[in-house]
Every structure is written in C-alpha cells, then in structure tokens.
Amino acid sequence: MNPVALITGASRGIGRGIALELAKIGSDLVINYASNETAARQTAADAVVAASAAGKTIRAETCQADIASSSDRRKLIQFSKEKLTRLDLLVNNAGVAPNVRADILEATEESFDRLININLKGPYFLTQLAANWMIEQRRTGVPGASYRPKIITISSISAYTASVNRGDYCLSKAALAMLTSLYATRLAEHGINVYEIRPGIVRTDMTEPVTEKYDQLIAGGLTPIKRWGTPEDVGKAVAAIAQDLLPFSTGEVINVDGGFHLRRL
C-alpha cells in the first residue's frame, strides 16, 4: 500500500509544491483546503499526473476544513480515516499572513486572534489528533511493509526574524518552533519523528505583493543563494523526510532559505 500524507493548506503555494513532490515518490494524498475548491481539485489532478510521470500510481483526495475550527479538524481526520484508512505523514502547512501589515504599536487584537487561531492553535490541536491516531496505528499495526509515521510543520524564517509590521505573524511562527520540540519529545517513545521546515523567501501568492522589495534585497545579497525559493524547494525537503532519510533525527529544524539563516561578516 502507498503511504498516506495529509497536507493542510495544499491547494496553492507551498502546500501545492509539497503535494506534487510527495506524489512523485508514491504517496497517496489528502489535500486540505479552506475555501478554494477549484485550486484544490487542480492540485489533486496535477499530483496524480506527476505521480504517473514518475512511474507511480496514487490517490489524491480533497477535503475542505478550516483548521482553526475544532469540528473541522476532527472532520479532516475522520475524512482521512474513511477515504485512505491510514496516516503516515502529517504536514502542517496551512497558514495566513495579516490582512493588513500594521506596526506593532497599532496592530489589532482581531488580526492577532485570527493568526494565532489559524497558524498556531490549528496545527497544535491537529497534531494532537493525528498523533493519537498514529500511536493507535503503531499499537494495532497497519497494512504495508513498515510504518514509521512522521509529522512536519512548515514554519518560516519569521520564527526568529523580527518584522515589526507583522508581529502577530512572527509570534505565531516562533511558537511553531516550540510545537515541534514539544511533540518531538513526547512522541519519540512511540516511534514518531517530528520536524520543522523553515522556508525563506518563497515565490507564492502570499509574497506577490512584496515582489519588488525582495527582488532588491536578494540582488543586494540578503541570501547567499541569490534567487527566490520555490514551493518545489520546500516540497523536496518534505519528500526527503517522508522517505525516512533522517531516521535518527527528531525535533530537527531544516532551513530551506537560500542560506538566509547564516550569520555573515
């Protein structure tokens, strides 16, 4: 049987890139989306094609769920159980930016609550649900030659990079680093490895409004690798973990940022 990956926020951007790379290595997919059903179905169709081109046959199911909602999180896990019966990989990817970039001296509680609910509370409690299902599967056994479940959270260089015009976003991403450490510590005894991937400047719908700004920064040497990142770059890192290429690592942070994190003189 194919391994199964559940990817939140997978209709576009980084989530779509992750779905396509996992399809190429033969993973069945649950593609979660919040509102853009058309894009989610296109990602599912494209994933099946990508898998076929790589000599694989997969299933790709789509499921609408708002991960900020407790009932929707439960619906998403139940959907995965009913459609694909197992879960080998959870990818916490869904996230949003502030609707308005506002100085932290003027930012609103409404924006803060929205970002924390989606970017932090959602992944925290979805991971709880997924982890308990994975533990149960480890206990009872699942079809297939082996079962080495994994959880990956997609955070951001904003986990440690201060942007005073989107403090709520930075705080939500910084907290995801601790989410990874907590679950890595708790789940190691159950054979579940947990990872964090920190993308840098990646060309997506979210970064489109600041294209000119980052073009100039990259050209000026902001990153040693002088180009934008792509969703495919992030997807390849996820695929490496999914293939169990880091079996003796957990709680690990993988930077996919063109070297942004390096301190240079």
mmCIF file of C-alpha atoms in Angstrom:
data_model
loop_
_atom_site.group_PDB
_atom_site.id
_atom_site.type_symbol
_atom_site.label_atom_id
_atom_site.label_comp_id
_atom_site.label_asym_id
_atom_site.label_seq_id
_atom_site.Cartn_x
_atom_site.Cartn_y
_atom_site.Cartn_z
ATOM 1 C CA MET A 1 0.000 0.000 0.000
ATOM 2 C CA ASN A 2 1.098 3.558 -0.627
ATOM 3 C CA PRO A 3 1.954 5.686 2.393
ATOM 4 C CA VAL A 4 -0.590 8.412 3.079
ATOM 5 C CA ALA A 5 0.182 12.087 3.639
ATOM 6 C CA LEU A 6 -2.246 14.709 4.913
ATOM 7 C CA ILE A 7 -1.228 18.234 3.876
ATOM 8 C CA THR A 8 -3.067 21.236 5.227
ATOM 9 C CA GLY A 9 -3.425 24.326 3.055
ATOM 10 C CA ALA A 10 -2.413 22.326 -0.010
ATOM 11 C CA SER A 11 -4.454 23.959 -2.750
ATOM 12 C CA ARG A 12 -1.829 26.558 -3.677
ATOM 13 C CA GLY A 13 1.651 27.829 -2.944
ATOM 14 C CA ILE A 14 3.970 25.818 -0.726
ATOM 15 C CA GLY A 15 1.286 23.259 0.104
ATOM 16 C CA ARG A 16 0.749 22.524 -3.573
ATOM 17 C CA GLY A 17 4.503 22.181 -4.079
ATOM 18 C CA ILE A 18 4.657 19.680 -1.226
ATOM 19 C CA ALA A 19 1.753 17.678 -2.649
ATOM 20 C CA LEU A 20 3.401 17.374 -6.056
ATOM 21 C CA GLU A 21 6.735 16.223 -4.632
ATOM 22 C CA LEU A 22 5.085 13.650 -2.371
ATOM 23 C CA ALA A 23 3.067 12.388 -5.323
ATOM 24 C CA LYS A 24 6.283 11.771 -7.258
ATOM 25 C CA ILE A 25 7.527 9.389 -4.547
ATOM 26 C CA GLY A 26 4.240 7.491 -4.486
ATOM 27 C CA SER A 27 2.318 8.921 -1.544
ATOM 28 C CA ASP A 28 -1.453 8.925 -1.503
ATOM 29 C CA LEU A 29 -2.636 12.389 -0.535
ATOM 30 C CA VAL A 30 -5.300 14.158 1.460
ATOM 31 C CA ILE A 31 -5.266 17.713 0.141
ATOM 32 C CA ASN A 32 -6.859 20.047 2.639
ATOM 33 C CA TYR A 33 -8.122 23.483 1.651
ATOM 34 C CA ALA A 34 -10.046 26.229 3.410
ATOM 35 C CA SER A 35 -12.038 27.827 0.591
ATOM 36 C CA ASN A 36 -10.561 27.382 -2.908
ATOM 37 C CA GLU A 37 -12.078 24.088 -4.015
ATOM 38 C CA THR A 38 -11.157 24.640 -7.655
ATOM 39 C CA ALA A 39 -7.477 25.065 -6.837
ATOM 40 C CA ALA A 40 -7.518 22.049 -4.519
ATOM 41 C CA ARG A 41 -9.034 19.815 -7.184
ATOM 42 C CA GLN A 42 -6.471 21.060 -9.686
ATOM 43 C CA THR A 43 -3.663 20.238 -7.281
ATOM 44 C CA ALA A 44 -5.111 16.755 -6.796
ATOM 45 C CA ALA A 45 -5.341 16.186 -10.543
ATOM 46 C CA ASP A 46 -1.830 17.514 -11.113
ATOM 47 C CA ALA A 47 -0.487 15.294 -8.334
ATOM 48 C CA VAL A 48 -1.911 12.190 -9.992
ATOM 49 C CA VAL A 49 -0.278 13.229 -13.274
ATOM 50 C CA ALA A 50 3.051 13.934 -11.562
ATOM 51 C CA ALA A 51 2.961 10.531 -9.902
ATOM 52 C CA SER A 52 2.217 8.810 -13.194
ATOM 53 C CA ALA A 53 5.128 10.581 -14.876
ATOM 54 C CA ALA A 54 7.358 9.203 -12.107
ATOM 55 C CA GLY A 55 6.023 5.679 -12.602
ATOM 56 C CA LYS A 56 3.734 5.752 -9.570
ATOM 57 C CA THR A 57 0.003 5.314 -9.099
ATOM 58 C CA ILE A 58 -1.583 7.302 -6.309
ATOM 59 C CA ARG A 59 -4.885 8.552 -4.972
ATOM 60 C CA ALA A 60 -5.415 12.224 -4.187
ATOM 61 C CA GLU A 61 -8.481 13.245 -2.193
ATOM 62 C CA THR A 62 -9.546 16.790 -1.336
ATOM 63 C CA CYS A 63 -11.167 17.871 1.921
ATOM 64 C CA GLN A 64 -12.440 21.285 2.908
ATOM 65 C CA ALA A 65 -11.675 22.148 6.518
ATOM 66 C CA ASP A 66 -10.765 25.275 8.446
ATOM 67 C CA ILE A 67 -8.006 24.126 10.777
ATOM 68 C CA ALA A 68 -8.858 26.949 13.181
ATOM 69 C CA SER A 69 -12.126 25.106 13.861
ATOM 70 C CA SER A 70 -12.170 22.187 16.312
ATOM 71 C CA SER A 71 -15.029 20.456 14.496
ATOM 72 C CA ASP A 72 -13.315 20.914 11.138
ATOM 73 C CA ARG A 73 -10.087 19.421 12.466
ATOM 74 C CA ARG A 74 -11.977 16.349 13.612
ATOM 75 C CA LYS A 75 -13.749 16.216 10.239
ATOM 76 C CA LEU A 76 -10.425 16.275 8.425
ATOM 77 C CA ILE A 77 -9.014 13.368 10.429
ATOM 78 C CA GLN A 78 -12.246 11.378 10.029
ATOM 79 C CA PHE A 79 -12.217 12.032 6.285
ATOM 80 C CA SER A 80 -8.662 10.700 6.089
ATOM 81 C CA LYS A 81 -9.638 7.574 8.032
ATOM 82 C CA GLU A 82 -12.622 6.864 5.822
ATOM 83 C CA LYS A 83 -11.001 7.600 2.464
ATOM 84 C CA LEU A 84 -7.438 6.314 2.865
ATOM 85 C CA THR A 85 -7.588 4.348 6.150
ATOM 86 C CA ARG A 86 -4.100 5.225 7.409
ATOM 87 C CA LEU A 87 -1.814 8.190 8.060
ATOM 88 C CA ASP A 88 1.947 8.079 7.620
ATOM 89 C CA LEU A 89 2.721 11.791 7.398
ATOM 90 C CA LEU A 90 1.043 14.949 8.640
ATOM 91 C CA VAL A 91 2.274 18.176 7.074
ATOM 92 C CA ASN A 92 1.111 21.243 8.993
ATOM 93 C CA ASN A 93 1.375 23.784 6.206
ATOM 94 C CA ALA A 94 -1.769 25.917 6.346
ATOM 95 C CA GLY A 95 -1.138 29.470 7.443
ATOM 96 C CA VAL A 96 -2.109 33.042 6.718
ATOM 97 C CA ALA A 97 -0.465 36.445 6.718
ATOM 98 C CA PRO A 98 -2.077 39.530 8.246
ATOM 99 C CA ASN A 99 -4.772 41.102 6.103
ATOM 100 C CA VAL A 100 -3.028 44.413 6.747
ATOM 101 C CA ARG A 101 0.620 44.849 7.662
ATOM 102 C CA ALA A 102 0.446 47.106 10.686
ATOM 103 C CA ASP A 103 3.092 48.495 13.012
ATOM 104 C CA ILE A 104 3.029 46.637 16.326
ATOM 105 C CA LEU A 105 2.137 49.922 18.035
ATOM 106 C CA GLU A 106 -1.072 50.000 16.005
ATOM 107 C CA ALA A 107 -1.882 46.327 15.331
ATOM 108 C CA THR A 108 -5.300 44.981 16.316
ATOM 109 C CA GLU A 109 -6.386 42.141 18.546
ATOM 110 C CA GLU A 110 -8.651 40.910 15.765
ATOM 111 C CA SER A 111 -5.659 40.312 13.488
ATOM 112 C CA PHE A 112 -3.717 38.697 16.337
ATOM 113 C CA ASP A 113 -6.540 36.303 17.185
ATOM 114 C CA ARG A 114 -7.025 35.322 13.541
ATOM 115 C CA LEU A 115 -3.364 34.496 13.009
ATOM 116 C CA ILE A 116 -2.897 32.639 16.274
ATOM 117 C CA ASN A 117 -6.034 30.551 15.675
ATOM 118 C CA ILE A 118 -5.030 29.516 12.170
ATOM 119 C CA ASN A 119 -1.231 29.485 12.341
ATOM 120 C CA LEU A 120 -0.757 28.047 15.832
ATOM 121 C CA LYS A 121 -3.868 26.708 17.522
ATOM 122 C CA GLY A 122 -4.906 24.810 14.392
ATOM 123 C CA PRO A 123 -1.612 22.937 13.915
ATOM 124 C CA TYR A 124 -1.219 22.331 17.652
ATOM 125 C CA PHE A 125 -4.516 20.521 18.036
ATOM 126 C CA LEU A 126 -4.497 18.883 14.610
ATOM 127 C CA THR A 127 -1.131 17.395 15.533
ATOM 128 C CA GLN A 128 -2.697 16.104 18.738
ATOM 129 C CA LEU A 129 -5.427 14.325 16.786
ATOM 130 C CA ALA A 130 -3.041 12.948 14.187
ATOM 131 C CA ALA A 131 -0.510 11.825 16.791
ATOM 132 C CA ASN A 132 -3.100 9.865 18.738
ATOM 133 C CA TRP A 133 -4.225 8.154 15.532
ATOM 134 C CA MET A 134 -0.605 7.360 14.649
ATOM 135 C CA ILE A 135 0.001 5.927 18.131
ATOM 136 C CA GLU A 136 -3.065 3.725 17.741
ATOM 137 C CA GLN A 137 -1.839 2.525 14.360
ATOM 138 C CA ARG A 138 1.569 1.731 15.839
ATOM 139 C CA ARG A 139 -0.137 -0.307 18.531
ATOM 140 C CA THR A 140 -2.538 -2.243 16.305
ATOM 141 C CA GLY A 141 -0.479 -2.395 13.120
ATOM 142 C CA VAL A 142 -1.301 -1.153 9.639
ATOM 143 C CA PRO A 143 -1.056 -2.791 6.215
ATOM 144 C CA GLY A 144 2.287 -2.401 4.471
ATOM 145 C CA ALA A 145 5.872 -3.491 4.990
ATOM 146 C CA SER A 146 6.672 -0.871 7.613
ATOM 147 C CA TYR A 147 5.080 2.012 9.444
ATOM 148 C CA ARG A 148 7.306 4.888 10.565
ATOM 149 C CA PRO A 149 4.984 7.873 10.945
ATOM 150 C CA LYS A 150 6.226 11.449 10.826
ATOM 151 C CA ILE A 151 4.942 14.961 11.463
ATOM 152 C CA ILE A 152 6.317 18.031 9.710
ATOM 153 C CA THR A 153 5.407 21.625 10.473
ATOM 154 C CA ILE A 154 6.126 24.317 7.910
ATOM 155 C CA SER A 155 7.059 27.470 9.771
ATOM 156 C CA SER A 156 9.131 30.369 8.435
ATOM 157 C CA ILE A 157 12.303 32.396 8.886
ATOM 158 C CA SER A 158 9.851 34.714 10.673
ATOM 159 C CA ALA A 159 10.191 32.329 13.616
ATOM 160 C CA TYR A 160 13.329 34.294 14.523
ATOM 161 C CA THR A 161 13.336 37.325 12.222
ATOM 162 C CA ALA A 162 11.595 40.409 13.620
ATOM 163 C CA SER A 163 9.214 42.193 11.246
ATOM 164 C CA VAL A 164 7.619 44.988 13.251
ATOM 165 C CA ASN A 165 4.819 45.446 10.711
ATOM 166 C CA ARG A 166 3.537 41.885 11.191
ATOM 167 C CA GLY A 167 4.297 40.965 14.762
ATOM 168 C CA ASP A 168 1.340 38.598 15.037
ATOM 169 C CA TYR A 169 2.696 36.527 12.140
ATOM 170 C CA CYS A 170 6.187 36.367 13.671
ATOM 171 C CA LEU A 171 4.825 35.302 17.050
ATOM 172 C CA SER A 172 2.721 32.546 15.506
ATOM 173 C CA LYS A 173 5.715 31.154 13.630
ATOM 174 C CA ALA A 174 8.047 31.399 16.632
ATOM 175 C CA ALA A 175 5.565 29.347 18.650
ATOM 176 C CA LEU A 176 5.578 26.620 15.985
ATOM 177 C CA ALA A 177 9.235 26.012 16.804
ATOM 178 C CA MET A 178 8.225 25.030 20.329
ATOM 179 C CA LEU A 179 5.342 22.946 18.971
ATOM 180 C CA THR A 180 7.945 20.890 17.116
ATOM 181 C CA SER A 181 10.161 20.495 20.183
ATOM 182 C CA LEU A 182 7.227 19.509 22.376
ATOM 183 C CA TYR A 183 5.803 16.883 20.075
ATOM 184 C CA ALA A 184 9.237 15.543 19.122
ATOM 185 C CA THR A 185 9.929 14.966 22.811
ATOM 186 C CA ARG A 186 6.535 13.439 23.562
ATOM 187 C CA LEU A 187 6.252 11.185 20.518
ATOM 188 C CA ALA A 188 9.763 9.760 20.295
ATOM 189 C CA GLU A 189 8.816 6.835 22.535
ATOM 190 C CA HIS A 190 6.117 5.947 20.025
ATOM 191 C CA GLY A 191 8.486 5.923 17.058
ATOM 192 C CA ILE A 192 7.069 9.133 15.585
ATOM 193 C CA ASN A 193 9.640 11.656 14.399
ATOM 194 C CA VAL A 194 8.744 15.346 14.264
ATOM 195 C CA TYR A 195 10.402 18.031 12.153
ATOM 196 C CA GLU A 196 10.182 21.731 11.384
ATOM 197 C CA ILE A 197 10.941 23.181 7.967
ATOM 198 C CA ARG A 198 11.648 26.911 7.775
ATOM 199 C CA PRO A 199 11.175 28.326 4.299
ATOM 200 C CA GLY A 200 12.760 31.633 3.468
ATOM 201 C CA ILE A 201 11.616 33.964 0.720
ATOM 202 C CA VAL A 202 9.441 31.746 -1.441
ATOM 203 C CA ARG A 203 7.566 32.910 -4.507
ATOM 204 C CA THR A 204 3.859 32.351 -3.763
ATOM 205 C CA ASP A 205 0.586 34.267 -3.747
ATOM 206 C CA MET A 206 1.418 35.419 -0.210
ATOM 207 C CA THR A 207 4.698 37.067 -1.224
ATOM 208 C CA GLU A 208 3.487 38.508 -4.530
ATOM 209 C CA PRO A 209 2.646 41.949 -3.048
ATOM 210 C CA VAL A 210 6.266 42.370 -1.892
ATOM 211 C CA THR A 211 7.987 41.009 -5.008
ATOM 212 C CA GLU A 212 9.834 44.220 -5.827
ATOM 213 C CA LYS A 213 11.102 44.614 -2.260
ATOM 214 C CA TYR A 214 12.533 41.100 -2.113
ATOM 215 C CA ASP A 215 13.920 41.242 -5.642
ATOM 216 C CA GLN A 216 16.053 44.155 -4.498
ATOM 217 C CA LEU A 217 17.069 42.511 -1.216
ATOM 218 C CA ILE A 218 18.078 39.263 -2.893
ATOM 219 C CA ALA A 219 20.041 41.121 -5.560
ATOM 220 C CA GLY A 220 21.767 43.021 -2.748
ATOM 221 C CA GLY A 221 22.974 39.843 -1.070
ATOM 222 C CA LEU A 222 20.270 39.093 1.502
ATOM 223 C CA THR A 223 20.779 35.374 0.839
ATOM 224 C CA PRO A 224 23.980 33.606 -0.229
ATOM 225 C CA ILE A 225 21.967 31.705 -2.843
ATOM 226 C CA LYS A 226 20.764 34.649 -4.878
ATOM 227 C CA ARG A 227 17.312 33.592 -6.013
ATOM 228 C CA TRP A 228 13.780 33.232 -4.756
ATOM 229 C CA GLY A 229 12.834 29.927 -3.224
ATOM 230 C CA THR A 230 10.081 27.868 -4.841
ATOM 231 C CA PRO A 231 7.356 25.627 -3.448
ATOM 232 C CA GLU A 232 9.236 22.762 -5.094
ATOM 233 C CA ASP A 233 12.279 23.522 -2.927
ATOM 234 C CA VAL A 234 10.186 23.041 0.205
ATOM 235 C CA GLY A 235 8.456 20.003 -1.265
ATOM 236 C CA LYS A 236 11.776 18.259 -1.855
ATOM 237 C CA ALA A 237 12.731 18.698 1.803
ATOM 238 C CA VAL A 238 9.408 17.199 2.863
ATOM 239 C CA ALA A 239 9.883 14.307 0.434
ATOM 240 C CA ALA A 240 13.309 13.556 1.905
ATOM 241 C CA ILE A 241 11.800 13.228 5.371
ATOM 242 C CA ALA A 242 8.867 11.215 4.042
ATOM 243 C CA GLN A 243 11.294 8.682 2.557
ATOM 244 C CA ASP A 244 12.810 8.147 6.004
ATOM 245 C CA LEU A 245 16.156 9.650 5.048
ATOM 246 C CA LEU A 246 16.557 11.236 8.506
ATOM 247 C CA PRO A 247 15.661 8.300 10.769
ATOM 248 C CA PHE A 248 17.916 9.314 13.685
ATOM 249 C CA SER A 249 16.736 12.924 13.782
ATOM 250 C CA THR A 250 13.730 14.371 15.525
ATOM 251 C CA GLY A 251 12.890 17.894 16.618
ATOM 252 C CA GLU A 252 15.177 18.974 13.803
ATOM 253 C CA VAL A 253 14.866 22.348 12.077
ATOM 254 C CA ILE A 254 15.576 22.249 8.343
ATOM 255 C CA ASN A 255 16.194 25.627 6.746
ATOM 256 C CA VAL A 256 15.052 25.968 3.146
ATOM 257 C CA ASP A 257 16.016 29.611 2.859
ATOM 258 C CA GLY A 258 18.909 30.062 0.470
ATOM 259 C CA GLY A 259 21.233 30.464 3.449
ATOM 260 C CA PHE A 260 19.347 33.398 4.988
ATOM 261 C CA HIS A 261 19.947 31.990 8.484
ATOM 262 C CA LEU A 262 23.734 32.227 8.168
ATOM 263 C CA ARG A 263 25.419 34.975 10.144
ATOM 264 C CA ARG A 264 27.999 36.651 7.947
ATOM 265 C CA LEU A 265 30.585 39.384 8.373
#
